[in-house]
Short mmCIF file of C-alpha atoms in Angstrom, two decimals:
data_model
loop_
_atom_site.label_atom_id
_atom_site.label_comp_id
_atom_site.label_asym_id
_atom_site.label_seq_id
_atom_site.Cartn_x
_atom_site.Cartn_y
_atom_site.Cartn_z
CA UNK A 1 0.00 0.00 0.00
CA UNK A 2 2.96 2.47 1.11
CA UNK A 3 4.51 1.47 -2.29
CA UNK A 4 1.37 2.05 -4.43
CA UNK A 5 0.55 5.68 -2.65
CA UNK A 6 4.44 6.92 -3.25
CA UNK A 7 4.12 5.66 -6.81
CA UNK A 8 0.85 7.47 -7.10
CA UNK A 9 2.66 10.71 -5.82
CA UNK A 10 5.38 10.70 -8.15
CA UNK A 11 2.96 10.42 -11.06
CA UNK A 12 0.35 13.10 -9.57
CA UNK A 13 3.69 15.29 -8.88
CA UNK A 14 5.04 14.54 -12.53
CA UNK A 15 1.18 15.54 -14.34
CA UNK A 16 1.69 18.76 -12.02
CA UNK A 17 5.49 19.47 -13.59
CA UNK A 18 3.88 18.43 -16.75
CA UNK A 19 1.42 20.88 -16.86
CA UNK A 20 3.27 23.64 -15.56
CA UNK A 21 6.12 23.14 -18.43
CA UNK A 22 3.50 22.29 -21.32
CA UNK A 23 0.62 25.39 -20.62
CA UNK A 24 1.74 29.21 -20.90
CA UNK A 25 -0.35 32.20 -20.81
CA UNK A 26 1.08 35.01 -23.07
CA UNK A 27 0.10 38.44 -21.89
CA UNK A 28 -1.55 41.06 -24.66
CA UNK A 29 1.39 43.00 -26.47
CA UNK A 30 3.58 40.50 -25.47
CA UNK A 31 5.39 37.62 -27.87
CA UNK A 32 7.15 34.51 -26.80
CA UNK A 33 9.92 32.62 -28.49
CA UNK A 34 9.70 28.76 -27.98
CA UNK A 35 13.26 27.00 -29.20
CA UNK A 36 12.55 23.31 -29.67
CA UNK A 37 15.90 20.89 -28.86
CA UNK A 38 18.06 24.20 -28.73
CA UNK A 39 16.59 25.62 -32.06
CA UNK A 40 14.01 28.11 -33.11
CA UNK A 41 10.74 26.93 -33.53
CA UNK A 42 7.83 29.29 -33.54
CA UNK A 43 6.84 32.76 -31.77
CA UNK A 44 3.97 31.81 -29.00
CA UNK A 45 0.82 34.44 -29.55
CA UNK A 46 -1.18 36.34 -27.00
CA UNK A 47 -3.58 33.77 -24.79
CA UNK A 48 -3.23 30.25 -23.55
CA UNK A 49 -0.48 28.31 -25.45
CA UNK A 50 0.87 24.68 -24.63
CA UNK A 51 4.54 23.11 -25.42
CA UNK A 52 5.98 20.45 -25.66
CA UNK A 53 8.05 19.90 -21.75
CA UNK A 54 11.53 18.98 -21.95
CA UNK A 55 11.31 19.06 -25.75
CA UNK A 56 10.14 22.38 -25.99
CA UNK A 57 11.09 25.56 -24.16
CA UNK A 58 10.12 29.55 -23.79
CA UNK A 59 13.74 31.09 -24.52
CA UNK A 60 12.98 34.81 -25.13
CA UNK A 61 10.25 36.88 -23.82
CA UNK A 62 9.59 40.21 -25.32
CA UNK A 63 7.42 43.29 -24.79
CA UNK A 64 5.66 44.67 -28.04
CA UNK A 65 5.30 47.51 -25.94
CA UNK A 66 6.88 50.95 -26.50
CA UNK A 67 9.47 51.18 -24.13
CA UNK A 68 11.13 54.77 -22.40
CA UNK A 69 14.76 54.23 -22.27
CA UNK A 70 17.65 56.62 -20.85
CA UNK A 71 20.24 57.37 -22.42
CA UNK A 72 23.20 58.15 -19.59
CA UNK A 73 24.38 61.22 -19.39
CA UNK A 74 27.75 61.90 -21.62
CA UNK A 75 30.29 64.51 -22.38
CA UNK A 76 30.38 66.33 -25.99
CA UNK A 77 32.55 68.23 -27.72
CA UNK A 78 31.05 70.60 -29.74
CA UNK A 79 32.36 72.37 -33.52
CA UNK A 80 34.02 75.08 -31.59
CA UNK A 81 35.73 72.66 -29.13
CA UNK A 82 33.30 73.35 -26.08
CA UNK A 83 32.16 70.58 -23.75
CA UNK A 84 28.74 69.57 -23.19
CA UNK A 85 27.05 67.58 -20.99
CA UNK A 86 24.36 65.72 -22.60
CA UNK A 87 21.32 63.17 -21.33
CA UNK A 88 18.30 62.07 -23.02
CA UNK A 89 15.68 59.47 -23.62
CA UNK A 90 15.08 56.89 -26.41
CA UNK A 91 11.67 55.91 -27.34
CA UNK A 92 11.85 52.23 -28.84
CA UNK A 93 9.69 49.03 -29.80
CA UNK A 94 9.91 45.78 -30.60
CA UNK A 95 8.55 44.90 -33.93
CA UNK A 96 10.09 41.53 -34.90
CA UNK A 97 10.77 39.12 -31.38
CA UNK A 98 13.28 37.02 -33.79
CA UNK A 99 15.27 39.38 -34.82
CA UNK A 100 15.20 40.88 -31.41
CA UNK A 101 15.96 37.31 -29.96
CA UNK A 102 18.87 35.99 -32.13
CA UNK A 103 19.65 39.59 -33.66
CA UNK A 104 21.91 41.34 -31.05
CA UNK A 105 22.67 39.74 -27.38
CA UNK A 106 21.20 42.71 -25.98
CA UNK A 107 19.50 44.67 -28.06
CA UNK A 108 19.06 47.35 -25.28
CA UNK A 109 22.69 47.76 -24.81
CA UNK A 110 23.48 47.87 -28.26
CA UNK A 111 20.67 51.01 -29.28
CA UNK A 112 21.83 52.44 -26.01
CA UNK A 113 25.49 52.79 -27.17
CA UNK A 114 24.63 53.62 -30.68
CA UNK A 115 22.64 56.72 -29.30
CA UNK A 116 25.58 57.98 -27.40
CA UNK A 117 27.98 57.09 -30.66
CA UNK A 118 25.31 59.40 -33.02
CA UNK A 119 24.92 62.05 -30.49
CA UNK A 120 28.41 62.98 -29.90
CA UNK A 121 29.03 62.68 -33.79
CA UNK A 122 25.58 65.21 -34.50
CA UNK A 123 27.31 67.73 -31.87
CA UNK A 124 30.41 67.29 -32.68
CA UNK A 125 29.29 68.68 -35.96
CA UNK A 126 27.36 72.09 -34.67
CA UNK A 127 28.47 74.61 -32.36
CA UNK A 128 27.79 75.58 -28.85
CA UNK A 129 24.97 78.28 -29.90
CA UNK A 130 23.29 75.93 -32.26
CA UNK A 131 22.84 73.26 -30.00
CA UNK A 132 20.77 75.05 -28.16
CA UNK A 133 18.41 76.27 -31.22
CA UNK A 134 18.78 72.96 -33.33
CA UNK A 135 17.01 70.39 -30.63
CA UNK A 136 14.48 69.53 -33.19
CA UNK A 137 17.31 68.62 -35.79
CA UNK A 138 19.96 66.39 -33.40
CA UNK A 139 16.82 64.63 -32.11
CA UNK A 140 16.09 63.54 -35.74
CA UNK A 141 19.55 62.73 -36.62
CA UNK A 142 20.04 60.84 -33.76
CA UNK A 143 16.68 58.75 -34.82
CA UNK A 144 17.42 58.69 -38.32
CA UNK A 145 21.06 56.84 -37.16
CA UNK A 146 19.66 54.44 -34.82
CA UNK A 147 16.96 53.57 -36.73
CA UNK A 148 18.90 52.43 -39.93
CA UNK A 149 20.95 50.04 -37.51
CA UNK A 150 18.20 48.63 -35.38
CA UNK A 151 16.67 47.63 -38.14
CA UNK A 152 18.50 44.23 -38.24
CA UNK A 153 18.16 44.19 -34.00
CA UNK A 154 14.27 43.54 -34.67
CA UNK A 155 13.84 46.72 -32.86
CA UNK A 156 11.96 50.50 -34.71
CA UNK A 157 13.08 53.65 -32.70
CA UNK A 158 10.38 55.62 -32.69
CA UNK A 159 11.26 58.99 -30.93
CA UNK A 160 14.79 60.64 -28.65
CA UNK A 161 14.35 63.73 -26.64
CA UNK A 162 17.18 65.61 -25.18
CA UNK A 163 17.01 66.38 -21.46
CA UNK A 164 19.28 68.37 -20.75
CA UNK A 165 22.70 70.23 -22.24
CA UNK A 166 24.64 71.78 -19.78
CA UNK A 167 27.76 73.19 -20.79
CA UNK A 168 30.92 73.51 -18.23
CA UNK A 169 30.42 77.01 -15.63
CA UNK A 170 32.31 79.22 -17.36
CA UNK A 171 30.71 78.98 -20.20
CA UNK A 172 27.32 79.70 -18.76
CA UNK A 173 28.85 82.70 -16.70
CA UNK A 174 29.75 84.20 -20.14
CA UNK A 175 26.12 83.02 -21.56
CA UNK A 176 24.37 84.78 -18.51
CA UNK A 177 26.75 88.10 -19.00
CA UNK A 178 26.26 88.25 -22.84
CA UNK A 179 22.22 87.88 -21.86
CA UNK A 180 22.55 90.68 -19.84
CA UNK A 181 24.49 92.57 -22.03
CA UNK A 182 22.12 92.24 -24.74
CA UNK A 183 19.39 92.87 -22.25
CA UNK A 184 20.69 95.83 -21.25
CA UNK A 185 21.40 96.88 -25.11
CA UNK A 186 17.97 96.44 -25.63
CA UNK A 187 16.68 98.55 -23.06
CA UNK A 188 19.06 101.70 -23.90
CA UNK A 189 17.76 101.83 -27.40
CA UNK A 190 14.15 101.19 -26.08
CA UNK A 191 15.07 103.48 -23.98
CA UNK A 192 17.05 106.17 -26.86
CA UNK A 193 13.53 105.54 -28.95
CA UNK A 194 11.20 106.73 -26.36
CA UNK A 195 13.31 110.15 -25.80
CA UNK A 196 13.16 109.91 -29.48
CA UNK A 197 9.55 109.60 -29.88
CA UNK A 198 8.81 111.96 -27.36
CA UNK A 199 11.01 114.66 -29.04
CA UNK A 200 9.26 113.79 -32.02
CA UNK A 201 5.81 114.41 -30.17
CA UNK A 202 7.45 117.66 -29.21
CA UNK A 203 8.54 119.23 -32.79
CA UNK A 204 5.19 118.01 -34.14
CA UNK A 205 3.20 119.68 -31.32
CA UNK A 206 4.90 123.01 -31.38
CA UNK A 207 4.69 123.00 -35.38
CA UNK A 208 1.06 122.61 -34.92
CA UNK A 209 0.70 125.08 -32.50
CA UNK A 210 2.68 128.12 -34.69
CA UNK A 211 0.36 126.84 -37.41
CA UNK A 212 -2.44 127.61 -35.45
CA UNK A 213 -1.37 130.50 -33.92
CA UNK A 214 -0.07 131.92 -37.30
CA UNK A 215 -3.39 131.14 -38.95
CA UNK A 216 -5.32 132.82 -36.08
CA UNK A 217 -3.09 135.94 -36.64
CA UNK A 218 -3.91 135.83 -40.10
CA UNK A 219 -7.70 135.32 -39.53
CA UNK A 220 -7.38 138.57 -37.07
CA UNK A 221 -5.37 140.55 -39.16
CA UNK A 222 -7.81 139.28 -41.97
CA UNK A 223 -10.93 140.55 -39.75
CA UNK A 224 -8.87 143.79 -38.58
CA UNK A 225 -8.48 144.80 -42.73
CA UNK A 226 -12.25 143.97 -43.49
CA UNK A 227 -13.49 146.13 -39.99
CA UNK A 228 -11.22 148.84 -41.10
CA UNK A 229 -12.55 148.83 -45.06
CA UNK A 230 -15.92 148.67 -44.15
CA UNK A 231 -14.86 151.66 -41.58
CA UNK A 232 -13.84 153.77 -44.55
CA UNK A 233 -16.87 152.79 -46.98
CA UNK A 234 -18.85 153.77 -43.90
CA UNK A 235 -17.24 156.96 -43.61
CA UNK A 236 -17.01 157.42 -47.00
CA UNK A 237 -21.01 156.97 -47.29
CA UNK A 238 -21.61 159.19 -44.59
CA UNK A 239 -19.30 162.05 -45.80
CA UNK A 240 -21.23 161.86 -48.96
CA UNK A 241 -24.33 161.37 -47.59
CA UNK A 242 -23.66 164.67 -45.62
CA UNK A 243 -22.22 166.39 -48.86
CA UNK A 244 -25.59 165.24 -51.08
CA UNK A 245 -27.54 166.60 -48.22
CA UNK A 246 -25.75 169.84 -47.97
CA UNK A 247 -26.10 170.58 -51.25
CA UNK A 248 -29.74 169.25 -51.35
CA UNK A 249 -30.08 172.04 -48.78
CA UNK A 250 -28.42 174.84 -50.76
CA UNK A 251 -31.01 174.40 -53.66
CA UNK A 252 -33.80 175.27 -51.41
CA UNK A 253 -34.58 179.00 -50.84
CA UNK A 254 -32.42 180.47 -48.46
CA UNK A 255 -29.85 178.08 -48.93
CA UNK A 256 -26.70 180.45 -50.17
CA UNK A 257 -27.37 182.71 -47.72
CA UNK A 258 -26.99 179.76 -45.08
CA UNK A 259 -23.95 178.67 -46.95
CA UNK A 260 -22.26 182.82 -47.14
CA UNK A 261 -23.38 183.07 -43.15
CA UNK A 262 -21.68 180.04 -42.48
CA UNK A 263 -18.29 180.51 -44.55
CA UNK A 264 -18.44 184.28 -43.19
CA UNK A 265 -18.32 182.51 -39.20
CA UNK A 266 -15.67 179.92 -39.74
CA UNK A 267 -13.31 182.66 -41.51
CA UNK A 268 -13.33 184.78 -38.69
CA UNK A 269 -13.22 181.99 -36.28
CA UNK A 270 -10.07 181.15 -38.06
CA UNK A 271 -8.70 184.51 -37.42
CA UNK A 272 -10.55 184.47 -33.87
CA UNK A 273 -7.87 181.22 -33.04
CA UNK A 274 -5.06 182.68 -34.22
CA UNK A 275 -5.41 185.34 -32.26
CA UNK A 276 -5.78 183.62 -29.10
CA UNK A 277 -2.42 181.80 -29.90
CA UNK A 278 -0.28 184.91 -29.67
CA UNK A 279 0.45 188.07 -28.17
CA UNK A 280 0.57 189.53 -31.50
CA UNK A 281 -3.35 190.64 -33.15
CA UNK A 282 -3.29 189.43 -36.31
CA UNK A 283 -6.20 190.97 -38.64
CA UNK A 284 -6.08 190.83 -42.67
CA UNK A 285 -4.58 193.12 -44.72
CA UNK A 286 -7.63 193.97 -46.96
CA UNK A 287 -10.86 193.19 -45.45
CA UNK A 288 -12.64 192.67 -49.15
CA UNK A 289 -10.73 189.62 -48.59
CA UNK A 290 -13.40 188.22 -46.93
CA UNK A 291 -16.27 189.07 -49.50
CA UNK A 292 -14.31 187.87 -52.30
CA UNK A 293 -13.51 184.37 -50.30
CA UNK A 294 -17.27 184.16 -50.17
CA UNK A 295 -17.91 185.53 -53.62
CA UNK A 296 -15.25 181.95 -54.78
CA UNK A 297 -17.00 179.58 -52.55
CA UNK A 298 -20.64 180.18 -53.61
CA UNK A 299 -18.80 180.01 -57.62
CA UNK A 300 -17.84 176.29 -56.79
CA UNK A 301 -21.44 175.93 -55.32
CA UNK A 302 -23.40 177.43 -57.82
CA UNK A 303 -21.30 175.13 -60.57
CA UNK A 304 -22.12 171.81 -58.53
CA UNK A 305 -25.63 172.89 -58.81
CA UNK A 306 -25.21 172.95 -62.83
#
C-alpha cells in the first residue's frame, strides 16, 4: 500500500510538472519565443499556449510595448571645441521578437550605445549656440542613425528627446553676461527711442501750435483789414451822404445865404484862433478879402448845382 501511494505521488507530482512546463499564458502586447531541442521553432501568440516539456522551451520573452529608455548622461565636444554635458531618452519598440531574440545579445545595450555614438558625432558637428536652437534637428539625426541600424536588432526607434545640455560654468557665466548685455542693449535703445519719440511728439506739437497761432493771426489781421474797409466805406457813405444833403439844402430857398453866413463865421473863427495863440493881433490886410472868399466859394457851389 505504502509502495502504491508513493508511486501514485510521483505520477500526480510529474502531471503537475507536466502541466506547468507544457501550458503558458502570453500576456496582450507580449510575444514569446519557444526554441525546440536548442533551435528556433515558432513565436507563441497572446492567450493560452501549450509546449511540448523537456522538448520544448520559452527562450525569449519580449514586450511589443513601447518602451522609455535613458540614455546616460555623456560629455560632448562641440564644432568650436566646447564641452557639453548631454542626457536624453530613447523611445523604442519591438517589432520583430526574432530578430530581437537571435539579432543582437542585448539589443538594449546595443541602441543604447549607438545613441551615445550618433549624439556625440551630431554635436560634434554644430556649435555651442546651435545646439541650443537645433534640438528639433539632433533629435532627428540621432533617430534617423539608430533607426537604420536597429533595423536588423528587430527593434523601430520611434522617438529621442534631449534632457538636458549643460555646458561647463564658465561657459554659462559668459552666456548669462552676454544675456545681460544684450538685455541691457535692448533697453538703452528702447530706452534712446522713447526720448526719441517723445522729441518727435514735441517738434510736431509746437509746429502745430505756430500753425495755429499763425493762422489765427492771419484770420485777425484778416478781420482787422475787413473792420477797417468797411470803416472807410462807412465813412465814406456818410461824408457823402452829408455832402448830397448839404447841397440838397443849398437848392432850397435860403440856402446860399446859409452857406455865405456860415463861410463868413468859420473865416473869422479862423482869425478868432489865431489870435488867441499869440500876443501879437493878427487881422487881414484887406478886409474885401473876406467878401471875395465868399464871392469863390458860392462860384464852386453854384457850378455843382449845374
Amino acid at each position: 500500500m505504502e509502495i502504491g501511494s508513493f508511486l501514485a505521488f510521483v505520477v500526480l507530482v510529474a502531471a503537475v510538472i507536466f502541466v506547468f512546463k507544457s501550458v503558458y499564458q502570453v500576456p496582450q502586447q507580449s510575444a514569446f519565443v519557444v526554441e525546440r531541442l536548442g533551435k528556433y521553432d515558432h513565436i507563441m501568440q497572446p492567450g493560452l499556449t501549450f509546449v511540448m516539456p523537456f522538448i520544448e522551451r520559452v527562450a525569449y520573452r519580449h514586450s511589443l510595448k513601447e518602451v522609455p529608455l535613458d540614455v546616460p548622461s555623456q560629455i560632448c565636444i562641440t564644432k568650436d571645441n566646447t564641452q557639453l554635458q548631454v542626457d536624453g531618452v530613447l523611445y523604442f519598440q519591438v517589432t520583430d521578437p526574432y530578430a530581437a531574440s537571435y539579432g543582437s545579445s542585448n539589443y538594449v545595450a546595443a541602441i543604447t550605445q549607438l545613441a551615445q555614438t550618433s549624439l556625440r558625432s551630431v554635436i560634434g558637428k554644430m556649435e555651442l549656440d546651435k545646439t541650443f536652437e537645433g534640438r528639433d534637428d539632433i533629435n532627428r539625426h540621432v533617430i534617423e542613425a539608430i533607426d537604420a541600424a536597429a533595423l536588423g536588432w528587430g527593434v523601430k526607434v520611434l522617438r529621442y528627446e534631449i534632457k538636458d545640455l549643460t555646458p561647463p560654468k564658465e561657459i554659462l557665466h559668459a552666456m548669462q553676461a552676454q544675456i545681460t548685455a544684450e538685455r541691457e542693449k535692448r533697453a538703452l535703445i528702447a530706452a534712446s527711442e522713447g526720448r526719441k519719440q517723445e522729441q518727435i511728439n514735441i517738434a510736431t506739437g509746437e509746429r502745430e501750435a505756430q500753425i495755429q497761432k499763425s493762422e489765427g493771426e492771419m484770420q485777425a489781421a484778416i478781420n482787422r483789414a475787413q473792420g477797417q474797409a468797411s470803416a472807410i466805406l462807412a465813412i465814406a457813405e456818410a461824408s457823402a451822404e452829408a455832402i448830397r444833403k448839404t447841397a440838397a439844402a443849398i437848392r432850397e430857398p435860403g440856402g446860399e445865404a446859409a452857406v455865405n453866413l456860415k463861410v463868413a463865421e468859420q473865416y473869422v473863427g479862423a482869425f478868432s484862433n489865431l489870435a488867441r495863440t499869440t500876443n501879437a493881433m493878427i487881422i487881414p490886410s484887406n478886409m474885401a478879402d473876406i467878401s471875395s472868399l465868399i464871392a469863390t466859394a458860392m462860384t464852386v457851389v453854384k457850378q455843382e448845382k449845374r
